[in-house]
Amino acid sequence: MGDLADQRGMETAVYQPAEDSKLLADVAVESVDDSDRVLDVGTGSGYVAGRIASETAASVVASDVNPHACRQARDNAREEAISLDVVRGDCTRPFDAETFDAVTFNPPYLPRDEAAERDDWMERALTGGETGRAVIESFLDDVARVLTPEGVVFLLVSTLTDIEAVAGYAAERNLAAETAREESFPFERLAILEITKKH
Amino acid sequence: MQESLLDIVCCPLDKSDLELEAIRRDDDEVLEGRLVCTECSEEYPIEDGIPNLLPPDMREA
């Protein structure tokens, strides 16, 4: 990827790590045990998956629906000699039941803005439909299936997405959501929801 | 993909096991090949070491 035009192309196709990615990686790294198997959904550049794989001994798989993201995540991991399997897939749907001790997800969460619509991979990385919750809800519909009985989800949410509505949707699917960490930024407050199966 | 990934992936349509048909490998992973559902026979390509496990109707882009 020496060509500058190619490089620019990549940056419009794959979401690059920002404050939200860092917050999610920090919480995940602190919580994951070395014997855990972890899935990072919507991995983008592979930043969160890479941090977990390099800072813990957990075995990490990364997935994304975007083929450019899958390639970039794989290239970045190989460059840094991080052991990481990358799978192109729709959220948790191509994984076996009761497989992961932890699942991390920094989802597309901005409500759709028609004036700014671009219809490309970056738009899909940022926006979650009218409410901002379409992809989050699709994720919550299947994630319990792949969690081990004591497994935990770390989901990044924003006040722009309506955190209460996300927690409510999780509760309807028999999942318990608690705020593990919060941080305020100029236009939004970000929270990491820790989601577990209700016992 | 490393072969150990086979233990944790499944067909996104019916959640059945997948069988690996490797075409090209290097020392530690499969670079080209396909994963085939043992139940519905749907084929999922592996390209540049990345298996594409999207259901067929989401694969276009």
PDB file of C-alpha atoms in Angstrom:
ATOM      1  CA  MET A   1       0.000   0.000   0.000  1.00  0.00           C
ATOM      2  CA  GLY A   2       2.682   2.506  -0.993  1.00  0.00           C
ATOM      3  CA  ASP A   3       0.506   4.510  -3.333  1.00  0.00           C
ATOM      4  CA  LEU A   4      -0.970   7.614  -1.744  1.00  0.00           C
ATOM      5  CA  ALA A   5      -4.227   7.383  -3.673  1.00  0.00           C
ATOM      6  CA  ASP A   6      -4.704   3.809  -2.453  1.00  0.00           C
ATOM      7  CA  GLN A   7      -3.977   4.948   1.062  1.00  0.00           C
ATOM      8  CA  ARG A   8      -6.643   7.660   0.832  1.00  0.00           C
ATOM      9  CA  GLY A   9      -9.017   5.071  -0.592  1.00  0.00           C
ATOM     10  CA  MET A  10      -8.488   2.876   2.463  1.00  0.00           C
ATOM     11  CA  GLU A  11      -9.179   5.745   4.846  1.00  0.00           C
ATOM     12  CA  THR A  12     -12.568   6.379   3.271  1.00  0.00           C
ATOM     13  CA  ALA A  13     -13.405   2.664   3.396  1.00  0.00           C
ATOM     14  CA  VAL A  14     -12.312   1.638   6.906  1.00  0.00           C
ATOM     15  CA  TYR A  15     -13.055   3.428  10.202  1.00  0.00           C
ATOM     16  CA  GLN A  16      -9.786   4.319  11.914  1.00  0.00           C
ATOM     17  CA  PRO A  17      -9.338   4.045  15.709  1.00  0.00           C
ATOM     18  CA  ALA A  18     -10.580   7.023  17.739  1.00  0.00           C
ATOM     19  CA  GLU A  19     -11.468   7.800  21.397  1.00  0.00           C
ATOM     20  CA  ASP A  20     -14.296   5.270  21.325  1.00  0.00           C
ATOM     21  CA  SER A  21     -12.026   2.430  20.160  1.00  0.00           C
ATOM     22  CA  LYS A  22      -9.482   3.256  22.865  1.00  0.00           C
ATOM     23  CA  LEU A  23     -12.123   3.303  25.618  1.00  0.00           C
ATOM     24  CA  LEU A  24     -13.455  -0.094  24.509  1.00  0.00           C
ATOM     25  CA  ALA A  25      -9.964  -1.622  24.257  1.00  0.00           C
ATOM     26  CA  ASP A  26      -8.989  -0.298  27.708  1.00  0.00           C
ATOM     27  CA  VAL A  27     -12.032  -1.883  29.387  1.00  0.00           C
ATOM     28  CA  ALA A  28     -11.656  -5.156  27.486  1.00  0.00           C
ATOM     29  CA  VAL A  29      -7.936  -5.543  28.209  1.00  0.00           C
ATOM     30  CA  GLU A  30      -8.563  -5.037  31.942  1.00  0.00           C
ATOM     31  CA  SER A  31     -11.413  -7.546  32.034  1.00  0.00           C
ATOM     32  CA  VAL A  32     -10.262 -10.387  29.799  1.00  0.00           C
ATOM     33  CA  ASP A  33      -8.567 -13.436  31.347  1.00  0.00           C
ATOM     34  CA  ASP A  34      -5.552 -15.021  29.686  1.00  0.00           C
ATOM     35  CA  SER A  35      -7.408 -18.295  29.072  1.00  0.00           C
ATOM     36  CA  ASP A  36     -10.389 -16.545  27.415  1.00  0.00           C
ATOM     37  CA  ARG A  37     -11.521 -16.761  23.832  1.00  0.00           C
ATOM     38  CA  VAL A  38     -12.558 -13.323  22.585  1.00  0.00           C
ATOM     39  CA  LEU A  39     -14.438 -12.080  19.505  1.00  0.00           C
ATOM     40  CA  ASP A  40     -14.152  -8.480  18.293  1.00  0.00           C
ATOM     41  CA  VAL A  41     -17.175  -7.708  16.086  1.00  0.00           C
ATOM     42  CA  GLY A  42     -16.953  -4.856  13.559  1.00  0.00           C
ATOM     43  CA  THR A  43     -13.206  -4.803  14.031  1.00  0.00           C
ATOM     44  CA  GLY A  44     -12.480  -2.116  11.389  1.00  0.00           C
ATOM     45  CA  SER A  45      -8.721  -1.545  11.349  1.00  0.00           C
ATOM     46  CA  GLY A  46      -8.363  -4.312  13.953  1.00  0.00           C
ATOM     47  CA  TYR A  47      -7.343  -1.912  16.720  1.00  0.00           C
ATOM     48  CA  VAL A  48      -9.435  -3.348  19.589  1.00  0.00           C
ATOM     49  CA  ALA A  49      -8.731  -6.969  18.613  1.00  0.00           C
ATOM     50  CA  GLY A  50      -5.023  -6.184  18.265  1.00  0.00           C
ATOM     51  CA  ARG A  51      -4.826  -4.506  21.687  1.00  0.00           C
ATOM     52  CA  ILE A  52      -6.484  -7.517  23.360  1.00  0.00           C
ATOM     53  CA  ALA A  53      -4.283 -10.005  21.477  1.00  0.00           C
ATOM     54  CA  SER A  54      -1.063  -8.142  22.263  1.00  0.00           C
ATOM     55  CA  GLU A  55      -1.802  -7.123  25.879  1.00  0.00           C
ATOM     56  CA  THR A  56      -3.371 -10.383  27.099  1.00  0.00           C
ATOM     57  CA  ALA A  57      -2.818 -14.086  26.365  1.00  0.00           C
ATOM     58  CA  ALA A  58      -6.464 -14.510  25.299  1.00  0.00           C
ATOM     59  CA  SER A  59      -7.096 -16.049  21.894  1.00  0.00           C
ATOM     60  CA  VAL A  60      -8.759 -13.438  19.690  1.00  0.00           C
ATOM     61  CA  VAL A  61     -10.878 -13.584  16.540  1.00  0.00           C
ATOM     62  CA  ALA A  62     -11.877 -10.431  14.641  1.00  0.00           C
ATOM     63  CA  SER A  63     -14.845 -10.091  12.286  1.00  0.00           C
ATOM     64  CA  ASP A  64     -16.234  -7.416  10.011  1.00  0.00           C
ATOM     65  CA  VAL A  65     -18.833  -7.256   7.243  1.00  0.00           C
ATOM     66  CA  ASN A  66     -16.561  -4.884   5.254  1.00  0.00           C
ATOM     67  CA  PRO A  67     -13.949  -6.670   3.083  1.00  0.00           C
ATOM     68  CA  HIS A  68     -11.576  -3.671   3.192  1.00  0.00           C
ATOM     69  CA  ALA A  69     -11.694  -3.730   6.991  1.00  0.00           C
ATOM     70  CA  CYS A  70     -10.997  -7.484   7.066  1.00  0.00           C
ATOM     71  CA  ARG A  71      -7.907  -7.030   4.892  1.00  0.00           C
ATOM     72  CA  GLN A  72      -6.659  -4.043   6.869  1.00  0.00           C
ATOM     73  CA  ALA A  73      -7.159  -5.822  10.211  1.00  0.00           C
ATOM     74  CA  ARG A  74      -5.257  -8.838   8.917  1.00  0.00           C
ATOM     75  CA  ASP A  75      -2.433  -6.728   7.439  1.00  0.00           C
ATOM     76  CA  ASN A  76      -2.064  -4.666  10.622  1.00  0.00           C
ATOM     77  CA  ALA A  77      -1.933  -7.802  12.792  1.00  0.00           C
ATOM     78  CA  ARG A  78       0.687  -9.421  10.576  1.00  0.00           C
ATOM     79  CA  GLU A  79       2.801  -6.261  10.510  1.00  0.00           C
ATOM     80  CA  GLU A  80       2.848  -6.243  14.300  1.00  0.00           C
ATOM     81  CA  ALA A  81       3.278 -10.042  14.521  1.00  0.00           C
ATOM     82  CA  ILE A  82      -0.005 -10.373  16.425  1.00  0.00           C
ATOM     83  CA  SER A  83      -1.784 -13.719  16.207  1.00  0.00           C
ATOM     84  CA  LEU A  84      -5.301 -12.913  15.022  1.00  0.00           C
ATOM     85  CA  ASP A  85      -7.837 -14.750  12.880  1.00  0.00           C
ATOM     86  CA  VAL A  86     -10.008 -12.487  10.723  1.00  0.00           C
ATOM     87  CA  VAL A  87     -13.416 -13.604   9.440  1.00  0.00           C
ATOM     88  CA  ARG A  88     -15.778 -11.720   7.115  1.00  0.00           C
ATOM     89  CA  GLY A  89     -19.246 -12.140   8.547  1.00  0.00           C
ATOM     90  CA  ASP A  90     -22.481 -10.616   9.835  1.00  0.00           C
ATOM     91  CA  CYS A  91     -22.000  -9.909  13.566  1.00  0.00           C
ATOM     92  CA  THR A  92     -21.808 -13.228  15.483  1.00  0.00           C
ATOM     93  CA  ARG A  93     -23.768 -15.318  12.956  1.00  0.00           C
ATOM     94  CA  PRO A  94     -20.918 -17.484  11.573  1.00  0.00           C
ATOM     95  CA  PHE A  95     -19.762 -18.688  15.017  1.00  0.00           C
ATOM     96  CA  ASP A  96     -20.649 -21.753  17.063  1.00  0.00           C
ATOM     97  CA  ALA A  97     -22.859 -21.572  20.153  1.00  0.00           C
ATOM     98  CA  GLU A  98     -21.230 -20.985  23.584  1.00  0.00           C
ATOM     99  CA  THR A  99     -17.846 -20.164  22.089  1.00  0.00           C
ATOM    100  CA  PHE A 100     -16.707 -16.796  23.465  1.00  0.00           C
ATOM    101  CA  ASP A 101     -15.910 -15.678  27.012  1.00  0.00           C
ATOM    102  CA  ALA A 102     -15.993 -12.081  25.825  1.00  0.00           C
ATOM    103  CA  VAL A 103     -17.361 -10.255  22.771  1.00  0.00           C
ATOM    104  CA  THR A 104     -16.406  -6.634  22.067  1.00  0.00           C
ATOM    105  CA  PHE A 105     -18.238  -4.335  19.636  1.00  0.00           C
ATOM    106  CA  ASN A 106     -17.771  -0.684  18.708  1.00  0.00           C
ATOM    107  CA  PRO A 107     -20.848  -0.469  16.489  1.00  0.00           C
ATOM    108  CA  PRO A 108     -22.064   2.032  13.909  1.00  0.00           C
ATOM    109  CA  TYR A 109     -24.229   4.184  16.171  1.00  0.00           C
ATOM    110  CA  LEU A 110     -24.978   7.576  14.605  1.00  0.00           C
ATOM    111  CA  PRO A 111     -28.581   8.185  13.540  1.00  0.00           C
ATOM    112  CA  ARG A 112     -28.837   8.530   9.775  1.00  0.00           C
ATOM    113  CA  ASP A 113     -28.315  12.067   8.447  1.00  0.00           C
ATOM    114  CA  GLU A 114     -29.795  12.295   4.956  1.00  0.00           C
ATOM    115  CA  ALA A 115     -27.828  15.446   4.130  1.00  0.00           C
ATOM    116  CA  ALA A 116     -24.551  13.633   4.791  1.00  0.00           C
ATOM    117  CA  GLU A 117     -25.450  10.314   3.181  1.00  0.00           C
ATOM    118  CA  ARG A 118     -22.619   8.748   1.141  1.00  0.00           C
ATOM    119  CA  ASP A 119     -23.684   5.158   0.546  1.00  0.00           C
ATOM    120  CA  ASP A 120     -20.210   3.705   1.000  1.00  0.00           C
ATOM    121  CA  TRP A 121     -18.409   1.469   3.509  1.00  0.00           C
ATOM    122  CA  MET A 122     -17.540   4.412   5.787  1.00  0.00           C
ATOM    123  CA  GLU A 123     -21.213   5.341   6.027  1.00  0.00           C
ATOM    124  CA  ARG A 124     -21.968   1.748   7.050  1.00  0.00           C
ATOM    125  CA  ALA A 125     -19.195   1.951   9.646  1.00  0.00           C
ATOM    126  CA  LEU A 126     -20.743   5.045  11.216  1.00  0.00           C
ATOM    127  CA  THR A 127     -24.514   4.995  10.935  1.00  0.00           C
ATOM    128  CA  GLY A 128     -27.089   2.621  12.344  1.00  0.00           C
ATOM    129  CA  GLY A 129     -30.282   3.546  10.527  1.00  0.00           C
ATOM    130  CA  GLU A 130     -32.961   6.079  11.591  1.00  0.00           C
ATOM    131  CA  THR A 131     -32.407   5.548  15.301  1.00  0.00           C
ATOM    132  CA  GLY A 132     -28.709   4.707  15.193  1.00  0.00           C
ATOM    133  CA  ARG A 133     -29.591   1.350  16.781  1.00  0.00           C
ATOM    134  CA  ALA A 134     -30.299  -0.906  13.785  1.00  0.00           C
ATOM    135  CA  VAL A 135     -26.928  -2.697  13.780  1.00  0.00           C
ATOM    136  CA  ILE A 136     -26.752  -2.792  17.596  1.00  0.00           C
ATOM    137  CA  GLU A 137     -30.180  -4.469  17.710  1.00  0.00           C
ATOM    138  CA  SER A 138     -29.196  -7.006  15.038  1.00  0.00           C
ATOM    139  CA  PHE A 139     -26.068  -7.743  17.113  1.00  0.00           C
ATOM    140  CA  LEU A 140     -28.081  -8.168  20.335  1.00  0.00           C
ATOM    141  CA  ASP A 141     -30.475 -10.570  18.557  1.00  0.00           C
ATOM    142  CA  ASP A 142     -27.743 -13.231  18.191  1.00  0.00           C
ATOM    143  CA  VAL A 143     -24.899 -12.493  20.621  1.00  0.00           C
ATOM    144  CA  ALA A 144     -26.276 -14.532  23.558  1.00  0.00           C
ATOM    145  CA  ARG A 145     -26.036 -17.680  21.436  1.00  0.00           C
ATOM    146  CA  VAL A 146     -22.233 -17.458  21.061  1.00  0.00           C
ATOM    147  CA  LEU A 147     -21.500 -16.468  24.683  1.00  0.00           C
ATOM    148  CA  THR A 148     -20.329 -19.040  27.209  1.00  0.00           C
ATOM    149  CA  PRO A 149     -22.700 -19.217  30.245  1.00  0.00           C
ATOM    150  CA  GLU A 150     -20.557 -16.700  32.158  1.00  0.00           C
ATOM    151  CA  GLY A 151     -19.555 -14.791  29.030  1.00  0.00           C
ATOM    152  CA  VAL A 152     -19.676 -11.013  28.809  1.00  0.00           C
ATOM    153  CA  VAL A 153     -20.251  -8.465  26.041  1.00  0.00           C
ATOM    154  CA  PHE A 154     -18.531  -5.078  26.038  1.00  0.00           C
ATOM    155  CA  LEU A 155     -20.632  -2.809  23.820  1.00  0.00           C
ATOM    156  CA  LEU A 156     -19.743   0.820  23.153  1.00  0.00           C
ATOM    157  CA  VAL A 157     -22.757   3.118  23.174  1.00  0.00           C
ATOM    158  CA  SER A 158     -23.232   6.891  22.942  1.00  0.00           C
ATOM    159  CA  THR A 159     -25.782   9.335  24.291  1.00  0.00           C
ATOM    160  CA  LEU A 160     -26.436  10.028  20.560  1.00  0.00           C
ATOM    161  CA  THR A 161     -27.741   6.445  20.348  1.00  0.00           C
ATOM    162  CA  ASP A 162     -29.958   6.555  23.497  1.00  0.00           C
ATOM    163  CA  ILE A 163     -28.180   4.305  25.976  1.00  0.00           C
ATOM    164  CA  GLU A 164     -31.416   3.519  27.872  1.00  0.00           C
ATOM    165  CA  ALA A 165     -33.074   2.258  24.695  1.00  0.00           C
ATOM    166  CA  VAL A 166     -30.120  -0.096  24.045  1.00  0.00           C
ATOM    167  CA  ALA A 167     -30.286  -1.438  27.614  1.00  0.00           C
ATOM    168  CA  GLY A 168     -34.058  -1.879  27.235  1.00  0.00           C
ATOM    169  CA  TYR A 169     -33.659  -3.846  23.995  1.00  0.00           C
ATOM    170  CA  ALA A 170     -31.053  -6.067  25.695  1.00  0.00           C
ATOM    171  CA  ALA A 171     -33.418  -6.704  28.616  1.00  0.00           C
ATOM    172  CA  GLU A 172     -36.132  -7.864  26.190  1.00  0.00           C
ATOM    173  CA  ARG A 173     -33.656 -10.492  24.958  1.00  0.00           C
ATOM    174  CA  ASN A 174     -32.995 -11.702  28.500  1.00  0.00           C
ATOM    175  CA  LEU A 175     -29.683  -9.879  28.747  1.00  0.00           C
ATOM    176  CA  ALA A 176     -28.616  -7.716  31.672  1.00  0.00           C
ATOM    177  CA  ALA A 177     -26.786  -4.484  30.841  1.00  0.00           C
ATOM    178  CA  GLU A 178     -24.726  -2.370  33.249  1.00  0.00           C
ATOM    179  CA  THR A 179     -22.477   0.599  32.579  1.00  0.00           C
ATOM    180  CA  ALA A 180     -18.859  -0.486  33.065  1.00  0.00           C
ATOM    181  CA  ARG A 181     -17.285   2.885  32.222  1.00  0.00           C
ATOM    182  CA  GLU A 182     -18.264   6.320  30.940  1.00  0.00           C
ATOM    183  CA  GLU A 183     -16.388   9.204  29.425  1.00  0.00           C
ATOM    184  CA  SER A 184     -17.599  12.622  28.259  1.00  0.00           C
ATOM    185  CA  PHE A 185     -16.569  14.223  24.990  1.00  0.00           C
ATOM    186  CA  PRO A 186     -17.598  17.598  23.472  1.00  0.00           C
ATOM    187  CA  PHE A 187     -20.706  16.347  21.632  1.00  0.00           C
ATOM    188  CA  GLU A 188     -21.544  13.088  23.364  1.00  0.00           C
ATOM    189  CA  ARG A 189     -21.006  10.869  26.368  1.00  0.00           C
ATOM    190  CA  LEU A 190     -19.636   7.406  25.591  1.00  0.00           C
ATOM    191  CA  ALA A 191     -20.338   4.392  27.768  1.00  0.00           C
ATOM    192  CA  ILE A 192     -19.194   0.811  27.737  1.00  0.00           C
ATOM    193  CA  LEU A 193     -22.159  -1.440  28.505  1.00  0.00           C
ATOM    194  CA  GLU A 194     -21.254  -4.738  30.133  1.00  0.00           C
ATOM    195  CA  ILE A 195     -23.903  -7.198  28.991  1.00  0.00           C
ATOM    196  CA  THR A 196     -24.385 -10.699  30.407  1.00  0.00           C
ATOM    197  CA  LYS A 197     -26.986 -13.445  30.222  1.00  0.00           C
ATOM    198  CA  LYS A 198     -29.570 -13.190  32.991  1.00  0.00           C
ATOM    199  CA  HIS A 199     -29.301 -16.205  35.269  1.00  0.00           C
TER     200      HIS A 199
ATOM    201  CA  MET B   1      -6.979 -18.572   8.519  1.00  0.00           C
ATOM    202  CA  GLN B   2      -5.491 -21.050  10.933  1.00  0.00           C
ATOM    203  CA  GLU B   3      -7.044 -24.495  10.795  1.00  0.00           C
ATOM    204  CA  SER B   4      -8.011 -24.235  14.469  1.00  0.00           C
ATOM    205  CA  LEU B   5     -10.633 -21.664  13.424  1.00  0.00           C
ATOM    206  CA  LEU B   6     -12.695 -24.605  12.104  1.00  0.00           C
ATOM    207  CA  ASP B   7     -13.528 -25.503  15.720  1.00  0.00           C
ATOM    208  CA  ILE B   8     -15.488 -22.288  16.269  1.00  0.00           C
ATOM    209  CA  VAL B   9     -17.031 -21.265  12.927  1.00  0.00           C
ATOM    210  CA  CYS B  10     -20.250 -22.595  11.451  1.00  0.00           C
ATOM    211  CA  CYS B  11     -22.529 -22.110   8.475  1.00  0.00           C
ATOM    212  CA  PRO B  12     -24.286 -18.746   9.045  1.00  0.00           C
ATOM    213  CA  LEU B  13     -27.494 -20.186   7.558  1.00  0.00           C
ATOM    214  CA  ASP B  14     -28.051 -23.425   9.479  1.00  0.00           C
ATOM    215  CA  LYS B  15     -25.196 -23.379  12.066  1.00  0.00           C
ATOM    216  CA  SER B  16     -23.860 -26.746  10.876  1.00  0.00           C
ATOM    217  CA  ASP B  17     -20.166 -27.683  10.799  1.00  0.00           C
ATOM    218  CA  LEU B  18     -17.976 -26.596   7.900  1.00  0.00           C
ATOM    219  CA  GLU B  19     -15.486 -28.744   6.041  1.00  0.00           C
ATOM    220  CA  LEU B  20     -12.202 -27.238   4.826  1.00  0.00           C
ATOM    221  CA  GLU B  21     -11.038 -27.623   1.234  1.00  0.00           C
ATOM    222  CA  ALA B  22      -7.609 -25.975   1.138  1.00  0.00           C
ATOM    223  CA  ILE B  23      -6.176 -24.866  -2.208  1.00  0.00           C
ATOM    224  CA  ARG B  24      -3.107 -22.933  -1.044  1.00  0.00           C
ATOM    225  CA  ARG B  25      -1.380 -22.793   2.360  1.00  0.00           C
ATOM    226  CA  ASP B  26       1.764 -21.384   3.904  1.00  0.00           C
ATOM    227  CA  ASP B  27       3.501 -22.675   7.055  1.00  0.00           C
ATOM    228  CA  ASP B  28       0.744 -21.859   9.501  1.00  0.00           C
ATOM    229  CA  GLU B  29      -2.440 -21.072   7.650  1.00  0.00           C
ATOM    230  CA  VAL B  30      -4.788 -21.603   4.740  1.00  0.00           C
ATOM    231  CA  LEU B  31      -4.543 -18.757   2.219  1.00  0.00           C
ATOM    232  CA  GLU B  32      -6.955 -19.887  -0.498  1.00  0.00           C
ATOM    233  CA  GLY B  33      -9.709 -22.454  -0.430  1.00  0.00           C
ATOM    234  CA  ARG B  34     -13.270 -22.873   0.668  1.00  0.00           C
ATOM    235  CA  LEU B  35     -15.396 -23.897   3.607  1.00  0.00           C
ATOM    236  CA  VAL B  36     -18.310 -26.143   2.718  1.00  0.00           C
ATOM    237  CA  CYS B  37     -21.380 -26.662   4.904  1.00  0.00           C
ATOM    238  CA  THR B  38     -21.746 -30.333   5.828  1.00  0.00           C
ATOM    239  CA  GLU B  39     -25.550 -29.909   5.878  1.00  0.00           C
ATOM    240  CA  CYS B  40     -26.670 -27.527   3.097  1.00  0.00           C
ATOM    241  CA  SER B  41     -23.471 -27.734   0.944  1.00  0.00           C
ATOM    242  CA  GLU B  42     -23.245 -23.917   0.662  1.00  0.00           C
ATOM    243  CA  GLU B  43     -19.647 -22.908  -0.180  1.00  0.00           C
ATOM    244  CA  TYR B  44     -17.813 -20.059   1.541  1.00  0.00           C
ATOM    245  CA  PRO B  45     -14.610 -18.845  -0.151  1.00  0.00           C
ATOM    246  CA  ILE B  46     -11.295 -18.241   1.624  1.00  0.00           C
ATOM    247  CA  GLU B  47      -9.286 -15.492  -0.111  1.00  0.00           C
ATOM    248  CA  ASP B  48      -5.975 -14.005   1.057  1.00  0.00           C
ATOM    249  CA  GLY B  49      -6.368 -15.968   4.299  1.00  0.00           C
ATOM    250  CA  ILE B  50      -9.798 -14.498   5.095  1.00  0.00           C
ATOM    251  CA  PRO B  51     -12.873 -16.760   5.042  1.00  0.00           C
ATOM    252  CA  ASN B  52     -16.001 -15.019   3.760  1.00  0.00           C
ATOM    253  CA  LEU B  53     -18.786 -16.365   5.966  1.00  0.00           C
ATOM    254  CA  LEU B  54     -21.445 -13.888   4.922  1.00  0.00           C
ATOM    255  CA  PRO B  55     -24.681 -15.547   3.822  1.00  0.00           C
ATOM    256  CA  PRO B  56     -24.857 -15.622  -0.008  1.00  0.00           C
ATOM    257  CA  ASP B  57     -27.435 -12.788  -0.199  1.00  0.00           C
ATOM    258  CA  MET B  58     -25.080 -10.395   1.654  1.00  0.00           C
ATOM    259  CA  ARG B  59     -21.955 -11.240  -0.353  1.00  0.00           C
ATOM    260  CA  GLU B  60     -22.408  -8.936  -3.382  1.00  0.00           C
ATOM    261  CA  ALA B  61     -20.326  -5.896  -2.294  1.00  0.00           C
TER     262      ALA B  61
END
